Coordinates of C-alpha atoms in Angstrom, one line a residue:
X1 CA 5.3 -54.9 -9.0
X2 CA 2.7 -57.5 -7.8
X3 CA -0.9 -58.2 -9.0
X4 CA -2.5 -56.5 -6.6
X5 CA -4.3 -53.3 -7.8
X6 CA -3.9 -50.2 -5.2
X7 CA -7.1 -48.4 -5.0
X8 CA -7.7 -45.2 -3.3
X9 CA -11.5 -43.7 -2.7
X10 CA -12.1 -40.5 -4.5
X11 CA -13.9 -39.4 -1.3
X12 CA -11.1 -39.1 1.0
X13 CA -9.7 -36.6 -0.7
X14 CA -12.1 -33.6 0.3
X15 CA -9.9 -34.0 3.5
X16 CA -7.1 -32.8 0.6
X17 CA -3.4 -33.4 -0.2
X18 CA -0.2 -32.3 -1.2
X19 CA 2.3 -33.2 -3.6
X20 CA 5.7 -32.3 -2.4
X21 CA 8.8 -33.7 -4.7
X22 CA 11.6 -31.7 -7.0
X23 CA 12.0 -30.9 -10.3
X24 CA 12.3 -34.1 -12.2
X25 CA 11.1 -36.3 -9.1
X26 CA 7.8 -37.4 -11.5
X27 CA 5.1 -35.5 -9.5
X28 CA 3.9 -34.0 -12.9
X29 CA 3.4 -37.2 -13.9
X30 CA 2.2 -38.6 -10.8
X31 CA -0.5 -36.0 -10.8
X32 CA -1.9 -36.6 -14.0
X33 CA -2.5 -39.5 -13.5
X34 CA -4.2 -38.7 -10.4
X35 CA -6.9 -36.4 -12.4
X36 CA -7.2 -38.7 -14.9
X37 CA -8.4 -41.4 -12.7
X38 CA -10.7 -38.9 -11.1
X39 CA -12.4 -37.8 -14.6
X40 CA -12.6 -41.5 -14.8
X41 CA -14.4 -41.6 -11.8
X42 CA -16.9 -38.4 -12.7
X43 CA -15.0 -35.8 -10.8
X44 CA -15.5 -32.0 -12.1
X45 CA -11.7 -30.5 -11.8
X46 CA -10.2 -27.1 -11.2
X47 CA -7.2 -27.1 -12.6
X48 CA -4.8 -23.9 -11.8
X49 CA -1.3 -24.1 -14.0
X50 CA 1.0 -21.5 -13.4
X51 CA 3.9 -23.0 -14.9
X52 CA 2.3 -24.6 -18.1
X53 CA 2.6 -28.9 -17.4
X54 CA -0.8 -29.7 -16.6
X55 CA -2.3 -29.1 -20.7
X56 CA -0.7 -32.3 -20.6
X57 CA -4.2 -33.3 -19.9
X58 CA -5.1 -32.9 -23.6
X59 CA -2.5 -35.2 -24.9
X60 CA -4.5 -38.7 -25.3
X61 CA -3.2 -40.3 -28.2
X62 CA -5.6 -44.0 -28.0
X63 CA -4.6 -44.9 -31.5
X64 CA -0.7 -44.2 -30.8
X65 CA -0.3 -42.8 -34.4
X66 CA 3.4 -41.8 -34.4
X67 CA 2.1 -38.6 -36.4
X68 CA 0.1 -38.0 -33.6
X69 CA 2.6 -37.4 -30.9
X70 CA 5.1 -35.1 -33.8
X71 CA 3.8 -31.8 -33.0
X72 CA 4.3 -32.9 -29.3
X73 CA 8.0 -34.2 -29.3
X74 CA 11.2 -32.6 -28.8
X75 CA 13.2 -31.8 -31.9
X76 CA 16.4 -31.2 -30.3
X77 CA 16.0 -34.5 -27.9
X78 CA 15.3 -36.0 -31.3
X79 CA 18.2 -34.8 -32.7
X80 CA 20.7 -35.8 -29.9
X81 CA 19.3 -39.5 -30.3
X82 CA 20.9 -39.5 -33.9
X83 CA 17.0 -40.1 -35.2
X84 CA 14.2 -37.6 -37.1
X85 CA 11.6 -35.8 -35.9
X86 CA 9.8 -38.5 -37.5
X87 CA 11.3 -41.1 -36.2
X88 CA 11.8 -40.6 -32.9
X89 CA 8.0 -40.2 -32.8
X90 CA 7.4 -43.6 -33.5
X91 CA 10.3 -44.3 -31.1
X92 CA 7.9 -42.3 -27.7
X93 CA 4.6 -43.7 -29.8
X94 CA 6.1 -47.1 -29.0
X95 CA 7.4 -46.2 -25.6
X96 CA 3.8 -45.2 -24.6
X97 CA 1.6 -48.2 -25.7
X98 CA 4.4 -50.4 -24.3
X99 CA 4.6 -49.0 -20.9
X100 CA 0.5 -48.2 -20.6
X101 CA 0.0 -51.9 -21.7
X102 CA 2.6 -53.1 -18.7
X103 CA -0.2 -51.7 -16.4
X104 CA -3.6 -53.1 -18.3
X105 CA -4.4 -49.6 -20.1
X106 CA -5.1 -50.2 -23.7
X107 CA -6.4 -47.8 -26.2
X108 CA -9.8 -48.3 -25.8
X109 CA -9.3 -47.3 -22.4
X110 CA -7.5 -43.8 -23.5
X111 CA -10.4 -43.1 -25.8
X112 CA -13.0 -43.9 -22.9
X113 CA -11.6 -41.5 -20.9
X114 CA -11.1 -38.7 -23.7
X115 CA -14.9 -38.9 -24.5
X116 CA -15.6 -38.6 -21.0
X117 CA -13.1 -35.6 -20.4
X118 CA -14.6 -31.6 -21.1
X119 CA -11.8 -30.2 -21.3
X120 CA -11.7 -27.1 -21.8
X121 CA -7.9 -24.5 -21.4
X122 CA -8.5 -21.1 -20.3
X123 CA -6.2 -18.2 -21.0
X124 CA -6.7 -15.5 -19.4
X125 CA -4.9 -12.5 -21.1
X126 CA -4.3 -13.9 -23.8
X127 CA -6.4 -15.5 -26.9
X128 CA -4.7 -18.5 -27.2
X129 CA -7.3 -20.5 -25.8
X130 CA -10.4 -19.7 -23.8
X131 CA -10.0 -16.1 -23.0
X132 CA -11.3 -15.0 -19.9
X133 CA -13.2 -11.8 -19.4
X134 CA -11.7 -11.1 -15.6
X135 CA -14.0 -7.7 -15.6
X136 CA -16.7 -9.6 -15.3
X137 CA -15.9 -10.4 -12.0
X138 CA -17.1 -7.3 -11.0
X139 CA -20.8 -7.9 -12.1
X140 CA -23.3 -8.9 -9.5
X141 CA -22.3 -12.7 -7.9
X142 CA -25.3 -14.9 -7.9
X143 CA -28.3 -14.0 -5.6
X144 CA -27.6 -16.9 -3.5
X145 CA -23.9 -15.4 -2.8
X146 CA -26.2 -11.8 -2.6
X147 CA -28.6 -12.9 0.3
X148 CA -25.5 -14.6 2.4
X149 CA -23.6 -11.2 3.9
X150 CA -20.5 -13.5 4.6
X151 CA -20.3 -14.7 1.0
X152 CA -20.8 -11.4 -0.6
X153 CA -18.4 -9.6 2.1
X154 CA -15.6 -12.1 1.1
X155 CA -15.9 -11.8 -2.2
X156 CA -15.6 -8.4 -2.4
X157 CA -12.4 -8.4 -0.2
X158 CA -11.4 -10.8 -2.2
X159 CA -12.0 -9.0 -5.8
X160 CA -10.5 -5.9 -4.6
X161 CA -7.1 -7.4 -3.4
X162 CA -7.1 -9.1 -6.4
X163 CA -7.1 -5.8 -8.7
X164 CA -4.8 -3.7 -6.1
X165 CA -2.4 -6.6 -6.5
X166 CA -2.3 -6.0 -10.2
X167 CA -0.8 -2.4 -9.2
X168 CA 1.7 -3.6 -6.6
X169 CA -0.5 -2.1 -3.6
X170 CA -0.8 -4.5 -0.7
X171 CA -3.5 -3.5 1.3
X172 CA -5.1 -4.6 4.6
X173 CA -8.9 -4.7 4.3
X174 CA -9.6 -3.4 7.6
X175 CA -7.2 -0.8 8.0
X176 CA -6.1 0.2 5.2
X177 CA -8.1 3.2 3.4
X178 CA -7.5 2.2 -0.5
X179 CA -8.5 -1.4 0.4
X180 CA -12.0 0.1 2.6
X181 CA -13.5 2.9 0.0
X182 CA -13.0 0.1 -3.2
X183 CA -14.9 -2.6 -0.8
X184 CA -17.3 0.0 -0.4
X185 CA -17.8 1.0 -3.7
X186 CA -17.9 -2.5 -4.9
X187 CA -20.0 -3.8 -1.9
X188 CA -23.1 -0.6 -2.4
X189 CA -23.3 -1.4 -6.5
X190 CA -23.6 -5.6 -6.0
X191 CA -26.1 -4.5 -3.3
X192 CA -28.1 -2.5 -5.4
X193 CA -27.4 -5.2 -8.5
X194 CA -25.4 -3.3 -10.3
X195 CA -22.7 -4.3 -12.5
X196 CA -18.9 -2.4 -12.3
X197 CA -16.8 -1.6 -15.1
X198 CA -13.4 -0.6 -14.4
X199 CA -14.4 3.0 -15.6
X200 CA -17.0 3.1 -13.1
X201 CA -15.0 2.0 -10.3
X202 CA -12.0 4.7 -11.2
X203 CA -14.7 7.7 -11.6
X204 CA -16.6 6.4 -8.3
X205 CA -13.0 6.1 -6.3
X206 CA -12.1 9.8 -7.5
X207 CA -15.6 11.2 -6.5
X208 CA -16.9 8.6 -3.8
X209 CA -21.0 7.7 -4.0
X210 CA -20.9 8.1 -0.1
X211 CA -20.0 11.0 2.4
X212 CA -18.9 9.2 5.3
X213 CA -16.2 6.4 6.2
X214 CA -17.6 5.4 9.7
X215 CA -16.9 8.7 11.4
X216 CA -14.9 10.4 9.7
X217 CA -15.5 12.1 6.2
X218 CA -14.5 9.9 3.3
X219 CA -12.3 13.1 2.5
X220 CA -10.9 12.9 6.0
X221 CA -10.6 8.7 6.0
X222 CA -9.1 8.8 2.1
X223 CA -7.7 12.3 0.9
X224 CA -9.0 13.2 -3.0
X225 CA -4.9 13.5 -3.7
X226 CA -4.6 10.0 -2.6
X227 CA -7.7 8.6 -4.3
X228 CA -6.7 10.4 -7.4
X229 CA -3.1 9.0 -7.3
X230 CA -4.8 5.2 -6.9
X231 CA -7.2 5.8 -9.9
X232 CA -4.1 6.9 -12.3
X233 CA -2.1 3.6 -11.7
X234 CA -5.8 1.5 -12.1
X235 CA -6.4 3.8 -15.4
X236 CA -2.9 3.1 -16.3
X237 CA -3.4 -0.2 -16.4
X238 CA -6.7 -0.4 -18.1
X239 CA -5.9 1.9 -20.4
X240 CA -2.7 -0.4 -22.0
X241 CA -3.3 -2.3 -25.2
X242 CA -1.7 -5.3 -23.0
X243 CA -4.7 -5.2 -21.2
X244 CA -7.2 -5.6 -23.6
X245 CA -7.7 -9.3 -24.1
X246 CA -8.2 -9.5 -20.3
X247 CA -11.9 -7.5 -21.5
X248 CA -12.9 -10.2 -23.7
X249 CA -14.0 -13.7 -23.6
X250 CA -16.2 -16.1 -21.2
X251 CA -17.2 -14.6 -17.7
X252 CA -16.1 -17.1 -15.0
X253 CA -18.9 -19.2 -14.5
X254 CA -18.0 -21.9 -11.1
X255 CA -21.3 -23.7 -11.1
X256 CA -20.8 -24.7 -14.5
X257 CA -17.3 -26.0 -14.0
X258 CA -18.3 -27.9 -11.2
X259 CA -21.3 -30.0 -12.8
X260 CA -21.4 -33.0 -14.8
X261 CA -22.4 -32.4 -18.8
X262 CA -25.1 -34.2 -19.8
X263 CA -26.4 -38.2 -18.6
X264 CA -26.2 -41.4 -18.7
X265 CA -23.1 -42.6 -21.1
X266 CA -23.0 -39.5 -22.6
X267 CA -22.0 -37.4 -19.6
X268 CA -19.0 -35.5 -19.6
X269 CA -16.9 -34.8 -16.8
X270 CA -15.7 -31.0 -17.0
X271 CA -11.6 -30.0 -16.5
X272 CA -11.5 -26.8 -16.5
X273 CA -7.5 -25.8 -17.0
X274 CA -6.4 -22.1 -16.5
X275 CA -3.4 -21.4 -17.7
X276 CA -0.9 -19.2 -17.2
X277 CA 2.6 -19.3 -17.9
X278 CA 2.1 -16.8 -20.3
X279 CA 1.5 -14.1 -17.8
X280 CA 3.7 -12.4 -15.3
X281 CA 3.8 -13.2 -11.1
X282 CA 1.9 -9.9 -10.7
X283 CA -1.0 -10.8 -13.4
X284 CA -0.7 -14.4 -12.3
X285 CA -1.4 -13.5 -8.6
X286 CA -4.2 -11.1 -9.8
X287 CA -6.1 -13.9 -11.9
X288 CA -5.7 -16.5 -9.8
X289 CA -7.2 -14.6 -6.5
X290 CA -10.2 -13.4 -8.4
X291 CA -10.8 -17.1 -9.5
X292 CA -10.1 -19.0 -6.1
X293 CA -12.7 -16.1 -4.4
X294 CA -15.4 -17.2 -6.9
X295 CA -14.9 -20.9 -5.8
X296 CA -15.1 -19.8 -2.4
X297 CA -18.1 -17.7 -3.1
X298 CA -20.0 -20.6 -5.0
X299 CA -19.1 -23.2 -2.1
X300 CA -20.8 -20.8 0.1
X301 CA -24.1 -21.6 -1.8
X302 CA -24.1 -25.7 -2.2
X303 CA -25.5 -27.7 0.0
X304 CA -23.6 -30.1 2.6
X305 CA -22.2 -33.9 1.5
X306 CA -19.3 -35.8 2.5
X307 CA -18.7 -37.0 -1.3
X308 CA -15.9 -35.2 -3.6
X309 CA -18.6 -32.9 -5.6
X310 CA -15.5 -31.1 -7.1
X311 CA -11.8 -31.2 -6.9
X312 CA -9.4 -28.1 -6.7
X313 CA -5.5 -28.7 -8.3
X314 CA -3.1 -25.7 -7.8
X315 CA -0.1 -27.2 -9.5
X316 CA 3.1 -25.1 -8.4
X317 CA 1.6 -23.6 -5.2
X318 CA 5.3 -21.5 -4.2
X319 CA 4.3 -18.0 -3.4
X320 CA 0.5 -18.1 -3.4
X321 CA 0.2 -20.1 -0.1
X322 CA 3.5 -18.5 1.9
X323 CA 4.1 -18.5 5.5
X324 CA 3.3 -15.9 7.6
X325 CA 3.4 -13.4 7.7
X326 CA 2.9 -12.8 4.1
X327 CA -0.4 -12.6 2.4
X328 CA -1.0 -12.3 -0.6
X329 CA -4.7 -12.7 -1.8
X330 CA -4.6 -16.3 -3.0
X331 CA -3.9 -17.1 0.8
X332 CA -7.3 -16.7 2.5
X333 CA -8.8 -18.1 -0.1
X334 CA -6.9 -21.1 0.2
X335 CA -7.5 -21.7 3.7
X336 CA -10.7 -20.9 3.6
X337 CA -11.4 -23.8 0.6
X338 CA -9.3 -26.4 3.1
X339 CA -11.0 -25.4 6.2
X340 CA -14.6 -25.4 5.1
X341 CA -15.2 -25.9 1.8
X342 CA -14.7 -29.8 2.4
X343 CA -18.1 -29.9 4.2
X344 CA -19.8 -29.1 0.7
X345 CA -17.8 -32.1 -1.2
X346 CA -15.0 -29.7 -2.0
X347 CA -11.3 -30.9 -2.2
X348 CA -7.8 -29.6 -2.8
X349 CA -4.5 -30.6 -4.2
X350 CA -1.4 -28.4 -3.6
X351 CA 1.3 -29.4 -5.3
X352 CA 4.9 -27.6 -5.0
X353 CA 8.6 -28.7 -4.7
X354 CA 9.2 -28.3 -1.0
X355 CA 6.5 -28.3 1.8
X356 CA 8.1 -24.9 3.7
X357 CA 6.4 -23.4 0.4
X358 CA 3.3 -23.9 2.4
X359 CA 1.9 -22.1 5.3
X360 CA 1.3 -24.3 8.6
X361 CA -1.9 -23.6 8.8
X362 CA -2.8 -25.2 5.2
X363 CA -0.8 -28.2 5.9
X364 CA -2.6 -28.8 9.4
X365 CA -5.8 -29.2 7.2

């Protein structure tokens, strides 16, 4: 340790990076503090949390009130140090304003940043925090995203591998029938500003709004038996209680995440933190493709700086971003965010525990 303090410009980073390290290693950590110092610095964050660490976030504790950290600490590490609950919380209390103040950060400093922090913990699935109405992905996009055919074209490749993923149906968009009539569907309705539900989207896949698939009848190119089979696995799924608090909550809303709240010294720097370790890999795959497409789709629409406007954190990246050739539909997304989202301010952090996690291509960018 010298005197020296390591600095690091926020806007090299919308080249990205990656945190490689194992289990235990301290990248948690690490990374925290990483998206800390970039609230401190005014930086709008995506946060996605598949395993559960990064509500960390919400655990600023400027007074270092032992009572503070109890409902935080580990009872049974508590109880293997011979100590109570109670006391061993004044014990990591301690531990914390000693080792903060070996580095210069004081309380005042920790309360700074936790007025300048909107955080805000999304939960889709589930009503433990911010639920997350995921059918509202299938309203209209913005008529910036409308008026661009790439944008919209993506996006509704995107939003439709998202929901076959949530029936175990890997598609190819191009060739594959189930993935082509849904794009359609989805692609005619936005045109024409109109909004899907799910029950729209199952009747119109049974009984197509169109005639023809190219040049073949949409009977020919998609067989009713087949589109019938499809729409009873989507119904099935729907139709579960499970599914319900997926229906219900905030609409994802990317140009709010990514702006500051408010000016002057009473701006607030917006983390938005999905989380979900409460969901299965199949739901988890499904939420976060719909979410990541959205980013892409609102990148699509801002304006060109070389600044970090807005940083993107996948935390435990293993099996959204695998080598070829799988792809599931958190990949393009991905690599499309690295590739040419940086030329709109737009970074990304991948973390995971060994870099063959990652495909090539990602790590080339």
């Amino acid at each position: 340790v010298t005197e020296e303090r390591a600095t690091y410009k926020t806007d090299r980073l919308v080249t990205h990076a990656v945190g490689v390290g194992m289990t235990g290693s301290g990248k948690t950590g690490l990374c925290i503090t990483l998206l800390e110092e970039l609230v401190d610095a005014g930086v709008p964050l995506i946060v996605i949390d598949p395993k559960g660490d990064m509500a960390n976030l919400a655990l600023l504790f400027e007074d270092f009130a032992p009572a503070d950290f109890a409902a935080w600490v580990d009872p049974g590490e508590a109880q293997r140090s011979g100590l109570s609950k109670e006391a061993y919380s004044e014990k990591i209390a301690a531990k914390w304003q000693s080792g903060l103040a070996e580095w210069g950060v004081e309380g005042e400093r920790l309360a700074a940043l936790r007025k300048k922090m909107a955080l805000t913990i999304y939960t889709p699935g589930s009503n433990s925090g911010t639920a997350v109405d995921v059918l509202g992905a299938f309203a209209p996009p913005a008529p910036a995203i409308l008026r661009d055919a790439t944008a919209r074209r993506e996006l509704v490749t995107g939003t439709v591998s998202g929901l076959l993923s949530l029936v175990d149906v890997d598609a190819d968009p191009i060739r594959d029938p189930e993935h082509v009539v849904l794009s359609r569907i989805v692609d005619e309705a936005w045109q024409a500003n109109e909004s899907l539900d799910v029950r729209k989207l199952i009747e119109r896949l049974v009984d197509p709004p169109f005639e023809r698939v190219g040049v073949f009848s949409v009977d020919e190119f998609y067989p009713p038996k087949n589109r019938r089979k499809l729409a009873m696995r989507l119904n099935g799924i729907v139709a579960a209680p499970a599914f319900e608090p997926w229906t219900k909550g905030v609409q994802l809303d990317v140009d709010a995440m990514a702006n500051p709240i408010g000016d002057g010294d009473d701006k607030k720097v917006p983390v938005s933190l999905f989380y979900m370790a409460h969901l299965d890999d199949r739901e988890r795959m499904f939420f976060a493709g719909l979410l990541l497409e959205q980013i892409v789709a609102w990148s699509r629409a801002q304006s060109g700086t070389s600044s970090l406007r807005m940083l993107l954190y996948f935390d435990e990246v293993f099996g959204y971003l695998p080598p070829y050739p799988a792809n599931p539909p958190t990949k393009t997304p991905i690599l499309t965010l690295m590739k040419q989202a940086r030329a709109v301010g737009v970074g990304t952090v991948l973390v995971t525990q060994n870099p063959v996690d990652v495909d090539y291509k990602a790590l080339s960018n």
